[in-house]
Amino acid sequence: MSYDFDRVLDRLNTDSYKWDQSEKLFGSKDILPLWVADMDFESPPAVKEALLRRASVGVYGYSILNDSYIESIIGWFRRRHGWSLESEWITTSPGIVTSLSLAVELFSEPGSQVILQSPVYYPFYDVIKSNGREVAKNPLIVRDGRYEMDYGHLEELMQGGAKLLLLCSPHNPGGRIWDRDELLRLGELCLRYGVTVISDEIHCDLALPGHTHIPFASLSLELADITLTCLAPTKTFNIPGIQSSFIVASNPQIKRKFDLKLKSLSLHMASFFAPDAVKAAYNEGEEWLDGLLAYLDGNVAYATGYLKEHLPKAVTMRPDATYLLWVDCTAFGLDGAGLKKLMYEEAKVAFNEGSMFGSEGEGYLRINLACPRSTLAEALERFCAAAAKY
C-alpha cells in the first residue's frame, strides 16, 4: 500500500490541543502550529478501522485486557527491536508522564536528588519537583553538532547520593539515539553506585533510516534488573489522545511496587478503546510506519537544507530519531521572550521555545516536522522571512 503523507488535513474545530488553542496560547488565530508532539497525519488505516469496529459495539462498559494485547506488544518489540519481553514484565499505564511521576515517588526518597540530562523533555522537571524531590542536572555536551553525555559530572552526582536517573532515549529534544557504548558506560556507573534507571523510550520506534535504537534494559540482565522502561505506541502511530502506555520491568520487586501503586490510585483498569488501537497498530501498522519514517527523513533533509540556505544563523542538530528538529538560534541574540515575539507576532508560527526544556535550551527552538511538506515549507518560509533581520 502507499500512504499519502502529503495530504493536508483540516484539524481546526476538532478540539485539537495543537490547532484549536492558537489565539489562547499565542495571541492570534493565524498561527501555524508546529509545536506539541503530535503528527498532522492520519493514523494507520488499521487503527481507524479497529476503533470504528469497537465503537460499533454500542455498550461502552468496563473492559479487560486479553492475551492478544500483550502478545501484540511482545511481537512488536521482538520484530522491531530484537528485544524478547515476557508477559509478566508488562503493566499498562494511562500515559508515560503518569508512569514517570509514579516511578519518582516509588523509587526515590522525599527531598532526594533525581538526575536528568538537560536540556530534556520538560515534564521530567515537573515529575521530580511535584513529588518533592530535587532536580540534579547532568547537562549534555554539544560536540560536533551532537549531544554527548558528561560522564564525569554524572559520576559526581551519583557519588553525592543521587539514586534515581530519568533517561530520555531517544533524546527529546535533541534527537540523539544513544549508542551501545554510551549506554553501557552509563549503565556501569548506575550499577557501581546503586542507581535505578527510569528509561523513557516513547520515541524508540521513530529511529530514522540508517539508525537503530537500543533499549537500555536489553543490554544485560544486570541492567534490566535496575531499570523500569516506559513505552507507548502513541507517538509512533499518532494516537496520543487514546491515552495508552505501558511499562516493562523484569525485576519483580520493581514491577510489584509499580503495580500496587497503580491499583491504589485505580489506574489499573483497561480503557475501552485503547487495547484495540494498540493491537491494530502493532499487528498491522508496520508498513505504514516504514512509509512514515521515509517521509520524516525527507522532511528532516528539507528543513535542514532550507534553514542552511535561507537562515544560516539558525544551526540545526540533525536527529537520529523522533520527528523533532532542535535548532540553535543563539546567534539571533534573543532571549526566550524575544524568540516568542519573533515566532508568534512576526512570523505567525509556533515552535517550542527552548528554555522550557531547561536553561541549557535558552536560545533554541524545537520544530515539529511531522506534517505535510507543504505545511513545513510554509512555516519555514514565514520564520526565515521574519528572522532575516536578526
XYZ file of C-alpha atoms in Angstrom:
390
model
C 0.000 0.000 0.000
C 1.002 3.631 -0.406
C 0.146 6.296 2.145
C -0.401 9.953 1.323
C 1.602 11.892 3.892
C 1.391 14.982 1.667
C -2.364 15.278 2.238
C -3.212 18.337 4.315
C -5.823 17.600 6.988
C -8.100 20.294 8.395
C -7.825 19.816 12.150
C -9.415 23.111 13.154
C -12.554 22.847 15.284
C -11.825 19.238 16.236
C -10.935 20.144 19.858
C -7.309 19.754 18.850
C -4.819 20.633 21.572
C -2.399 21.627 18.814
C -4.651 23.518 16.389
C -7.538 24.961 18.421
C -5.588 26.953 21.014
C -3.565 29.355 18.867
C -5.387 32.504 19.940
C -5.387 31.483 23.605
C -1.735 30.412 23.735
C -0.059 32.603 21.121
C -2.340 35.611 20.710
C -3.528 35.020 17.138
C -5.761 32.682 15.178
C -3.356 32.935 12.233
C -0.562 30.955 13.894
C 0.775 27.900 12.046
C 1.385 25.372 14.860
C 4.450 23.111 14.685
C 4.985 22.685 18.403
C 3.378 19.959 20.552
C 4.466 16.448 19.572
C 1.543 15.060 17.673
C 1.525 14.497 13.926
C -0.628 16.043 11.235
C -1.037 12.668 9.537
C -3.879 10.170 9.791
C -3.076 7.132 11.898
C -2.692 3.789 10.102
C -5.913 2.641 8.401
C -5.964 -0.492 10.559
C -6.144 1.639 13.712
C -9.048 3.681 12.391
C -10.901 0.525 11.352
C -10.305 -1.101 14.747
C -11.682 1.932 16.586
C -14.757 2.060 14.360
C -15.406 -1.632 14.995
C -15.009 -1.107 18.728
C -17.312 1.922 18.704
C -19.981 -0.076 16.882
C -20.363 -2.363 19.926
C -22.593 0.367 21.353
C -22.136 -0.572 25.010
C -19.068 1.088 26.456
C -18.714 -0.798 29.707
C -15.789 -1.833 31.871
C -13.232 -3.760 29.873
C -10.437 -6.253 30.393
C -7.103 -6.801 28.690
C -6.856 -10.125 26.906
C -3.742 -12.071 25.958
C -3.755 -10.783 22.388
C -2.998 -7.258 23.647
C 0.154 -8.387 25.472
C 1.124 -10.623 22.555
C 0.953 -7.681 20.160
C 3.449 -5.772 22.326
C 5.785 -8.735 22.655
C 5.701 -9.431 18.926
C 6.378 -5.808 18.037
C 9.449 -5.437 20.240
C 10.827 -8.765 19.080
C 10.471 -7.804 15.402
C 11.402 -4.139 15.527
C 13.964 -4.060 18.336
C 15.231 -7.604 18.843
C 14.092 -7.392 22.468
C 12.471 -10.503 23.939
C 9.880 -9.489 26.515
C 7.966 -11.711 28.915
C 4.282 -11.083 29.558
C 4.826 -10.802 33.321
C 7.176 -7.838 32.785
C 4.451 -5.645 31.238
C 1.984 -3.369 33.031
C -0.347 -0.909 31.324
C -0.455 2.719 32.406
C -2.545 5.722 31.307
C 0.496 7.587 29.995
C 4.260 7.997 30.024
C 4.257 11.070 32.281
C 1.991 9.262 34.742
C 4.494 6.403 34.820
C 7.428 8.780 35.287
C 5.722 10.548 38.181
C 4.790 7.311 39.928
C 8.324 5.994 39.444
C 9.870 9.095 41.009
C 7.578 8.710 44.024
C 8.236 4.985 44.359
C 11.971 4.757 43.713
C 13.386 7.864 45.389
C 13.089 9.454 48.804
C 11.423 12.812 49.573
C 13.992 15.583 49.298
C 16.478 13.401 47.432
C 18.136 14.229 44.131
C 16.869 12.770 40.862
C 19.168 13.009 37.854
C 18.062 14.242 34.440
C 20.184 15.134 31.427
C 19.319 18.631 30.290
C 18.003 20.043 28.058
C 15.248 17.458 28.172
C 11.503 16.877 27.806
C 10.033 19.395 30.212
C 7.722 17.069 32.238
C 10.896 15.450 33.609
C 11.342 18.567 35.743
C 7.676 18.592 36.752
C 7.524 14.990 37.972
C 10.635 15.498 40.093
C 9.583 18.793 41.672
C 5.914 17.901 42.167
C 6.962 14.818 44.136
C 9.113 16.876 46.491
C 12.445 15.807 45.033
C 15.407 17.885 43.875
C 16.402 18.170 40.206
C 20.025 17.089 39.732
C 21.029 18.368 36.297
C 23.629 16.474 34.300
C 23.863 18.869 31.321
C 24.601 17.307 27.968
C 27.645 18.460 25.996
C 27.433 19.616 22.378
C 30.293 18.096 20.411
C 30.464 18.079 16.606
C 26.835 19.149 16.407
C 25.520 16.325 18.601
C 24.747 15.853 22.255
C 27.021 13.646 24.352
C 26.820 12.632 27.999
C 29.120 14.187 30.608
C 30.090 11.016 32.468
C 32.477 12.744 34.870
C 29.780 15.077 36.158
C 27.273 12.236 36.169
C 29.533 10.227 38.438
C 29.881 13.203 40.792
C 26.089 13.363 41.153
C 25.943 9.652 41.926
C 28.799 9.942 44.409
C 26.805 12.754 46.025
C 23.927 10.390 46.734
C 21.550 10.558 43.755
C 19.938 7.125 43.403
C 17.473 7.656 40.547
C 18.087 8.636 36.916
C 15.473 9.644 34.350
C 16.888 8.646 30.963
C 15.431 10.074 27.743
C 16.205 7.577 24.978
C 15.967 8.547 22.142
C 16.619 12.044 23.396
C 13.956 14.747 23.214
C 14.564 17.474 22.037
C 17.997 16.655 20.559
C 17.003 13.528 18.632
C 20.047 11.538 19.726
C 19.998 7.760 19.722
C 22.488 6.779 22.400
C 24.808 4.123 21.010
C 25.671 0.850 22.711
C 28.975 2.020 24.186
C 27.383 5.187 25.590
C 24.593 3.216 27.244
C 26.961 0.589 28.628
C 29.164 3.293 30.138
C 26.087 4.888 31.679
C 24.934 1.509 32.952
C 28.302 0.732 34.521
C 28.044 3.898 36.617
C 24.474 3.086 37.647
C 25.471 -0.424 38.737
C 28.527 0.863 40.620
C 26.543 3.431 42.634
C 23.246 1.587 43.046
C 21.203 3.913 40.803
C 17.786 2.896 39.478
C 17.019 3.923 35.884
C 13.624 5.052 34.611
C 14.046 4.988 30.838
C 11.551 6.956 28.760
C 11.723 5.283 25.342
C 8.479 6.558 23.833
C 10.292 7.622 20.629
C 12.032 4.259 20.202
C 10.089 3.318 17.054
C 10.937 6.617 15.361
C 14.572 5.821 14.558
C 15.188 7.414 11.172
C 16.677 5.403 8.273
C 20.263 4.392 8.987
C 19.834 4.470 12.770
C 18.899 1.783 15.305
C 17.509 2.299 18.777
C 18.859 0.083 21.566
C 16.555 -0.469 24.564
C 18.613 0.217 27.680
C 17.220 -2.810 29.539
C 18.113 -5.106 26.628
C 21.857 -4.610 27.131
C 22.280 -7.085 30.011
C 20.394 -8.918 32.738
C 22.141 -6.734 35.322
C 20.930 -3.516 33.684
C 17.434 -4.892 33.146
C 17.320 -5.607 36.882
C 17.720 -1.900 37.763
C 15.504 -0.492 35.000
C 11.865 0.415 34.528
C 11.205 1.232 30.863
C 8.316 3.499 29.841
C 6.865 2.760 26.397
C 3.846 3.593 24.256
C 2.582 3.336 20.686
C 1.115 6.820 20.861
C 3.928 8.839 19.264
C 4.684 6.081 16.741
C 1.173 5.821 15.328
C -0.186 9.289 16.165
C -2.695 8.159 18.770
C -1.719 10.288 21.824
C -5.366 11.129 22.501
C -6.073 7.426 23.058
C -4.121 7.602 26.361
C -2.290 4.288 26.319
C 1.149 3.285 27.532
C 2.893 0.509 29.432
C 5.986 -0.163 31.478
C 8.434 -3.029 31.211
C 10.232 -4.191 34.349
C 11.851 -7.626 34.590
C 12.746 -7.081 38.256
C 9.688 -8.448 40.123
C 10.186 -6.132 43.098
C 10.208 -3.025 40.907
C 7.172 -4.200 38.980
C 5.249 -5.202 42.105
C 5.717 -1.765 43.666
C 4.578 -0.090 40.467
C 1.545 -2.358 40.070
C 0.405 -1.802 43.659
C 0.646 1.969 43.282
C -1.383 1.902 40.056
C -4.067 -0.141 41.766
C -4.154 2.106 44.820
C -4.906 5.045 42.511
C -7.400 2.977 40.471
C -5.340 3.500 37.331
C -5.177 -0.203 36.513
C -8.473 -0.610 34.668
C -8.422 -1.213 30.925
C -9.580 1.520 28.583
C -12.476 0.588 26.318
C -10.808 1.773 23.102
C -7.053 1.733 23.701
C -6.303 -2.030 23.575
C -7.895 -2.430 20.142
C -5.978 0.554 18.803
C -2.717 -0.815 20.210
C -3.265 -4.288 18.755
C -4.123 -2.895 15.325
C -1.074 -0.613 15.380
C 1.422 -3.247 16.457
C -0.028 -6.087 14.373
C -0.914 -4.206 11.179
C 0.872 -0.828 11.247
C 4.418 -1.794 10.320
C 4.199 -0.946 6.619
C 2.619 2.424 7.446
C 5.427 3.170 9.901
C 8.118 2.380 7.353
C 6.474 4.817 4.950
C 6.205 7.431 7.675
C 9.885 7.154 8.591
C 10.932 7.623 4.984
C 8.721 10.707 4.732
C 10.026 12.146 8.008
C 13.585 11.620 6.828
C 12.707 13.682 3.777
C 11.267 16.419 5.990
C 14.476 16.457 8.054
C 16.527 16.879 4.889
C 14.192 19.585 3.588
C 14.157 21.584 6.838
C 17.898 21.401 7.454
C 18.628 22.335 3.846
C 16.138 25.203 3.808
C 17.438 26.726 7.027
C 21.047 26.366 5.930
C 20.295 28.221 2.696
C 17.876 30.880 3.913
C 18.833 31.390 7.574
C 22.380 30.137 8.159
C 22.479 31.694 11.627
C 19.997 29.004 12.706
C 22.114 25.880 13.271
C 20.244 22.566 13.223
C 21.042 19.434 15.207
C 20.181 16.648 12.769
C 18.167 13.990 14.631
C 18.852 10.250 14.635
C 15.257 9.690 15.748
C 11.978 11.477 16.504
C 10.212 13.958 14.240
C 11.617 16.908 16.204
C 14.280 19.316 14.964
C 16.382 21.150 17.570
C 17.623 24.475 16.229
C 20.293 26.702 17.784
C 19.147 30.302 17.346
C 21.517 31.850 19.890
C 23.198 33.848 17.098
C 19.992 35.930 16.891
C 20.847 37.475 20.271
C 17.294 36.943 21.566
C 16.171 35.602 24.924
C 13.140 33.350 25.332
C 10.694 36.251 25.292
C 12.348 37.635 22.168
C 12.098 34.313 20.358
C 8.423 34.043 21.280
C 7.775 37.543 19.924
C 9.616 36.610 16.713
C 7.548 33.446 16.288
C 4.076 34.486 17.402
C 3.912 38.162 16.396
C 6.288 38.470 13.450
C 6.438 35.049 11.769
C 2.990 33.783 12.846
C 4.346 30.317 13.627
C 4.520 28.335 16.840
C 7.575 26.201 17.543
C 8.643 25.258 21.084
C 10.848 27.868 22.744
C 13.910 26.078 24.064
C 14.146 27.258 27.681
C 11.101 25.126 28.533
C 13.481 22.146 28.238
C 15.833 23.691 30.798
C 18.177 26.674 30.953
C 20.544 24.817 28.584
C 17.881 25.221 25.892
C 17.827 29.017 26.094
C 18.109 30.422 22.577
C 16.987 27.193 20.887
C 13.746 26.226 19.161
C 12.142 22.810 18.682
C 10.268 22.318 15.415
C 7.756 19.510 14.915
C 8.454 18.129 11.429
C 5.560 15.627 11.428
C 3.361 17.429 8.949
C 2.874 17.549 5.180
C 5.891 19.079 3.464
C 3.794 21.957 2.175
C 2.911 22.893 5.768
C 6.551 22.637 6.798
C 7.618 24.767 3.829
C 5.120 27.495 4.704
C 6.231 27.551 8.344
C 9.903 27.777 7.431
C 9.260 30.488 4.859
C 7.362 32.561 7.430
C 10.038 32.088 10.061
C 13.027 32.769 7.834
C 11.465 35.896 6.372
C 10.755 37.284 9.836
C 14.112 36.252 11.298
C 16.256 37.566 8.458
C 16.731 40.916 10.205
C 18.449 39.360 13.235
